[in-house]
Amino acid sequence: MMSASPLPARALPSFSREVRDGDAEKEEGTLPTACLKFLWVVDFDYPTRLHHGGVLRFVNYSRELLLRGHRVYLATNFDPAYREESLLWFASLKEQGIISEFFELSYSPPRRHFWLAARVMHPGVRNWILRKFQKTTTQSARGLIAKLSIDIVVVSSRRLLFLADTLLSCKPCLIDFCDCASLYLAREIQYFIAIKKYGQALRTLPYFLHILGEDRYYARRNGTIFVVSPIDQRALARVAGSTSSKIYAILNGVTLPDRSGDTEKVRNRLMFSGNMDFPPNYTAILWFLDNVFPLVVEQVPGAHLVIAGANPPSFVKERASHNVSVTGYVEDLNQEIARSALYLAPLRTGSGFKNKVVEAVANHTYLVATSVAVEFLDKHTRDLIAVADSPREMADAIIRLLRDPAACESQLAKLYDHICSEFAWSKRTNELLEIVNICIGESRSQRE
């Protein structure tokens, strides 16, 4: 374990203004502001940064908690390939007052141990194989807990998930699974079977069993878990074999872009965004390009699709053409969305909270989506979105809205107002603090 040394802050994309009904300290339902100290163990993928839902989650929670007088210390195991860039990025978070401090937790078992552990289905046995190396990381985390007088530990890192077990005896511990990974992989396998790619289904099966065992093991432990949607909550409860009251759903929030004046829309411009090496994203856009976009271009020859997001694979980049742009990572994704006439969410697989859906609305851009893309929303909100699952239905909806942009103004206005009132990070933080208080209270009762 090492504390990251002070480094020059690198400019971050603007976090913009928080969506809230009023000041966080005055908002109805806000919990008492007695200072709590969080140790939040996170995964971090530098190439995706704020385009990653998990990163958005801990960054916005931390910012909101600090505004309320709490302290949030992040700990992570940096990817060696991006260590220096990651250190600078986290230093920028600290410089902006978004986090209190950050630390590096070392965890690097020899490859042969990882190889052996990966072939064991039961997470308890895997942890036993790696216990020598996990013990070192646990001792470092315990040192941080003692040094910083930590009140609550939140584990969001899959790689360091064992800490939810090894730290539970000394401090209340929450697991933030974000989405249900076993649900995501089950859907991947179902999709491969549906499109008759049986080899890919078989190759995915061992990893699915690995993650299924992990989800079940930790969902049945004594710790408290939260996920990003009711869909994931129900899936994880099924995996655990119970309707555990310790599995909570807290949806992500959204931040309104901070820009003066309205952004001018580019006529016939369609937009899709996401981490493009993530299978649900590239599966979605390839399906759209093959099945829907030709139908759109046939009726609207000037239609132009922008595919934005980090790490586009070669088979996505090679689809660039006169009507298709593949940008890779962009610093101001909000601006790209705001300039578009329509946002697309043609997801076929995946799970969890689809940040792209609420980000489109926050940027005053209407969207056409599949049922999977909006399943995390309540029925009232889904009914305000153009939902289409077949190529013909989706193409017809896009063509109609490109030809008559005013046709969606009423729905978009209602969606925007709903997102502003219901998806504030301040409201989500209230929900998180309620769970934290329950967790701390249960821990105290067990110790008395």
XYZ file of C-alpha atoms in Angstrom, residues 12-304:
293
model
C -10.758 16.932 -16.223
C -13.872 17.275 -18.338
C -16.282 19.610 -16.576
C -18.502 17.784 -14.102
C -21.065 20.514 -14.694
C -23.887 21.387 -12.355
C -25.645 18.794 -10.239
C -29.248 17.948 -11.003
C -31.075 18.715 -7.775
C -34.295 20.220 -6.533
C -32.480 22.387 -4.026
C -29.332 22.643 -1.984
C -28.224 19.224 -0.722
C -28.167 20.334 2.877
C -31.756 21.569 2.671
C -33.234 18.841 0.509
C -36.099 16.963 2.079
C -34.975 13.596 3.367
C -31.309 14.500 3.657
C -29.737 12.548 6.489
C -27.805 14.121 9.374
C -24.437 15.440 8.297
C -22.262 13.941 11.052
C -18.944 13.238 9.369
C -18.498 9.686 8.126
C -15.222 8.432 6.701
C -15.472 6.101 3.699
C -12.789 3.832 2.293
C -14.029 3.081 -1.231
C -12.131 0.285 -3.008
C -12.585 0.782 -6.748
C -11.607 -0.537 -10.154
C -10.321 2.069 -12.583
C -9.901 1.824 -16.350
C -7.943 4.874 -17.490
C -8.796 4.692 -21.230
C -12.538 4.973 -20.483
C -12.476 7.302 -17.467
C -15.775 9.225 -17.166
C -17.327 7.245 -20.000
C -17.449 4.250 -17.650
C -20.585 3.829 -15.524
C -18.680 2.466 -12.525
C -16.295 5.433 -12.525
C -19.177 7.894 -12.854
C -20.757 6.173 -9.872
C -17.957 6.499 -7.337
C -16.837 9.928 -8.573
C -20.298 11.473 -8.228
C -21.046 9.801 -4.900
C -17.723 11.023 -3.558
C -18.300 14.581 -4.731
C -21.764 14.644 -3.161
C -20.568 13.107 0.111
C -17.767 15.667 0.416
C -20.275 18.488 -0.125
C -22.116 17.171 2.932
C -19.049 17.149 5.128
C -18.089 13.470 4.848
C -14.669 12.166 3.827
C -14.085 9.728 0.956
C -10.772 7.943 0.450
C -10.371 5.930 -2.747
C -8.138 2.877 -2.961
C -7.385 0.960 -6.152
C -4.985 -1.417 -7.841
C -3.779 0.569 -10.868
C -3.193 -1.024 -14.260
C 0.620 -0.869 -14.695
C 0.184 0.147 -18.357
C -1.578 3.374 -17.329
C -0.235 3.926 -13.827
C 1.251 7.392 -14.316
C -1.769 8.697 -16.223
C -4.068 7.250 -13.567
C -2.123 8.894 -10.754
C -2.432 12.258 -12.487
C -6.156 11.744 -13.043
C -6.816 10.876 -9.394
C -4.653 13.831 -8.327
C -6.958 16.040 -10.402
C -9.972 14.646 -8.547
C -8.340 15.553 -5.250
C -7.338 18.995 -6.505
C -10.949 19.724 -7.475
C -12.242 18.606 -4.082
C -14.071 15.598 -5.533
C -12.234 13.081 -3.323
C -10.429 13.472 0.002
C -7.378 11.370 -0.929
C -6.450 8.278 -2.903
C -4.210 5.305 -2.260
C -2.739 2.449 -4.223
C -3.375 -1.089 -2.978
C -0.862 -3.609 -4.250
C -2.235 -6.990 -5.313
C -0.251 -9.057 -7.804
C -0.197 -12.816 -7.165
C 2.164 -14.814 -9.410
C 0.649 -15.905 -12.685
C 0.736 -19.593 -11.765
C -1.411 -18.949 -8.694
C -3.908 -16.958 -10.732
C -3.967 -19.733 -13.332
C -4.734 -22.340 -10.697
C -7.333 -20.203 -8.894
C -9.115 -19.392 -12.161
C -9.803 -23.101 -12.666
C -11.603 -23.446 -9.356
C -15.340 -22.720 -9.388
C -15.823 -22.016 -5.667
C -14.692 -18.493 -4.660
C -13.854 -19.642 -1.121
C -11.381 -22.179 -2.490
C -9.956 -19.602 -4.927
C -9.407 -17.227 -2.025
C -7.702 -20.027 -0.090
C -5.281 -20.567 -3.002
C -4.498 -16.839 -3.101
C -4.721 -16.197 0.659
C -1.003 -15.427 1.084
C -1.186 -12.557 -1.398
C -4.640 -11.430 -0.282
C -3.356 -11.246 3.285
C -0.756 -8.645 2.290
C -3.382 -6.488 0.584
C -5.767 -6.901 3.513
C -3.088 -5.790 5.966
C -2.482 -2.672 3.858
C -6.216 -1.924 3.808
C -6.471 -2.477 7.562
C -3.591 -0.048 8.001
C -5.519 2.569 6.050
C -8.657 1.913 8.095
C -6.769 2.452 11.346
C -4.780 5.456 10.121
C -7.815 7.273 8.681
C -10.339 6.178 11.344
C -12.598 4.746 8.648
C -16.289 4.218 9.517
C -17.439 2.211 6.483
C -15.758 0.258 3.678
C -17.308 0.087 0.200
C -15.868 -2.524 -2.178
C -16.603 -1.872 -5.859
C -13.574 -3.702 -7.249
C -14.117 -7.191 -8.665
C -10.373 -7.820 -8.543
C -10.262 -6.927 -4.825
C -13.657 -8.371 -3.937
C -12.067 -10.648 -1.342
C -11.668 -7.551 0.853
C -15.422 -7.679 1.479
C -14.692 -10.901 3.381
C -11.383 -10.112 5.019
C -12.334 -6.619 6.235
C -15.856 -7.410 7.457
C -14.598 -8.497 10.862
C -13.096 -5.080 11.579
C -15.475 -2.619 9.880
C -18.969 -2.467 8.366
C -18.618 -3.358 4.701
C -20.786 -2.690 1.635
C -20.337 -4.389 -1.727
C -21.199 -2.267 -4.748
C -21.669 -4.862 -7.484
C -22.836 -2.074 -9.829
C -24.590 -4.481 -12.220
C -25.187 -8.221 -11.923
C -22.324 -9.703 -13.934
C -23.835 -13.186 -14.043
C -27.017 -11.749 -15.599
C -24.945 -9.975 -18.236
C -23.045 -13.160 -19.126
C -26.194 -15.297 -19.155
C -27.674 -12.886 -21.691
C -24.492 -13.001 -23.765
C -24.754 -16.792 -23.970
C -28.454 -16.613 -24.861
C -27.660 -14.104 -27.609
C -24.896 -16.259 -29.081
C -27.260 -19.217 -29.165
C -29.996 -17.108 -30.782
C -27.648 -16.063 -33.612
C -26.254 -19.616 -33.843
C -22.743 -18.773 -32.689
C -22.538 -21.880 -30.551
C -18.751 -21.791 -30.291
C -18.822 -18.360 -28.675
C -21.537 -19.535 -26.317
C -19.387 -22.489 -25.228
C -16.302 -20.285 -24.804
C -18.284 -17.872 -22.608
C -19.758 -20.645 -20.434
C -16.691 -21.220 -18.153
C -16.422 -17.505 -17.379
C -20.159 -17.363 -16.711
C -19.865 -20.239 -14.215
C -16.884 -18.502 -12.582
C -18.826 -15.250 -12.137
C -22.041 -17.039 -11.171
C -20.204 -18.740 -8.316
C -18.697 -15.421 -7.250
C -22.055 -13.612 -7.320
C -23.728 -16.379 -5.333
C -20.894 -16.630 -2.775
C -20.782 -12.925 -1.936
C -24.562 -12.400 -2.184
C -25.009 -15.057 0.530
C -22.406 -13.595 2.886
C -23.215 -11.370 5.840
C -22.300 -8.153 4.046
C -24.712 -5.661 2.486
C -24.892 -5.328 -1.305
C -26.224 -2.669 -3.643
C -26.682 -2.710 -7.420
C -27.738 -0.196 -10.068
C -31.230 -1.358 -11.009
C -34.209 -3.434 -9.858
C -33.473 -5.847 -12.758
C -30.027 -6.561 -11.315
C -31.406 -6.713 -7.786
C -33.890 -9.423 -8.734
C -31.282 -11.348 -10.730
C -28.786 -11.307 -7.857
C -31.471 -12.390 -5.396
C -32.254 -15.365 -7.656
C -28.561 -16.243 -7.820
C -28.333 -16.056 -4.025
C -31.354 -18.332 -3.720
C -33.237 -15.850 -1.570
C -35.019 -12.508 -1.563
C -32.420 -11.070 0.774
C -33.283 -7.698 2.265
C -29.556 -6.940 2.191
C -29.523 -6.566 -1.604
C -30.527 -2.997 -2.474
C -31.029 -1.188 -5.784
C -29.764 2.384 -6.153
C -29.959 3.719 -9.683
C -27.235 6.018 -10.964
C -27.833 9.732 -11.195
C -27.035 12.203 -13.954
C -25.359 15.594 -14.113
C -26.699 18.390 -16.291
C -24.086 19.711 -18.726
C -23.008 23.245 -17.854
C -23.170 25.212 -21.072
C -24.528 28.630 -21.925
C -27.324 28.722 -24.476
C -28.784 25.916 -26.510
C -26.501 23.782 -28.656
C -27.503 23.841 -32.297
C -28.591 20.455 -33.594
C -26.930 19.050 -36.708
C -29.650 17.951 -39.066
C -29.917 14.168 -39.617
C -27.080 13.467 -37.183
C -27.491 10.203 -35.230
C -25.398 9.399 -32.175
C -24.293 6.276 -30.337
C -21.744 6.263 -27.520
C -20.121 3.854 -25.093
C -16.930 1.968 -24.362
C -16.650 0.324 -27.734
C -14.678 -2.735 -26.648
C -17.573 -3.687 -24.340
C -19.494 -6.497 -26.103
C -23.047 -5.143 -25.569
C -21.971 -1.857 -27.177
C -20.247 -3.215 -30.261
C -22.922 -5.911 -30.657
C -25.575 -3.190 -30.610
C -23.937 -0.915 -33.144
C -23.039 -3.743 -35.528
C -26.648 -4.962 -35.418
C -27.809 -1.414 -36.138
C -25.361 -0.936 -39.016
C -26.301 -4.248 -40.604
C -30.060 -4.231 -40.096
C -31.385 -0.727 -39.430
C -29.109 1.952 -40.863
C -29.446 0.846 -44.517
C -33.220 1.258 -44.180
C -32.718 4.751 -42.764
C -30.252 5.874 -45.439
C -32.568 4.602 -48.137
C -35.183 7.158 -47.026
C -32.859 9.825 -45.574
C -29.668 9.789 -47.719
C -28.118 12.572 -45.626
C -28.312 10.614 -42.377
C -24.968 10.508 -40.604
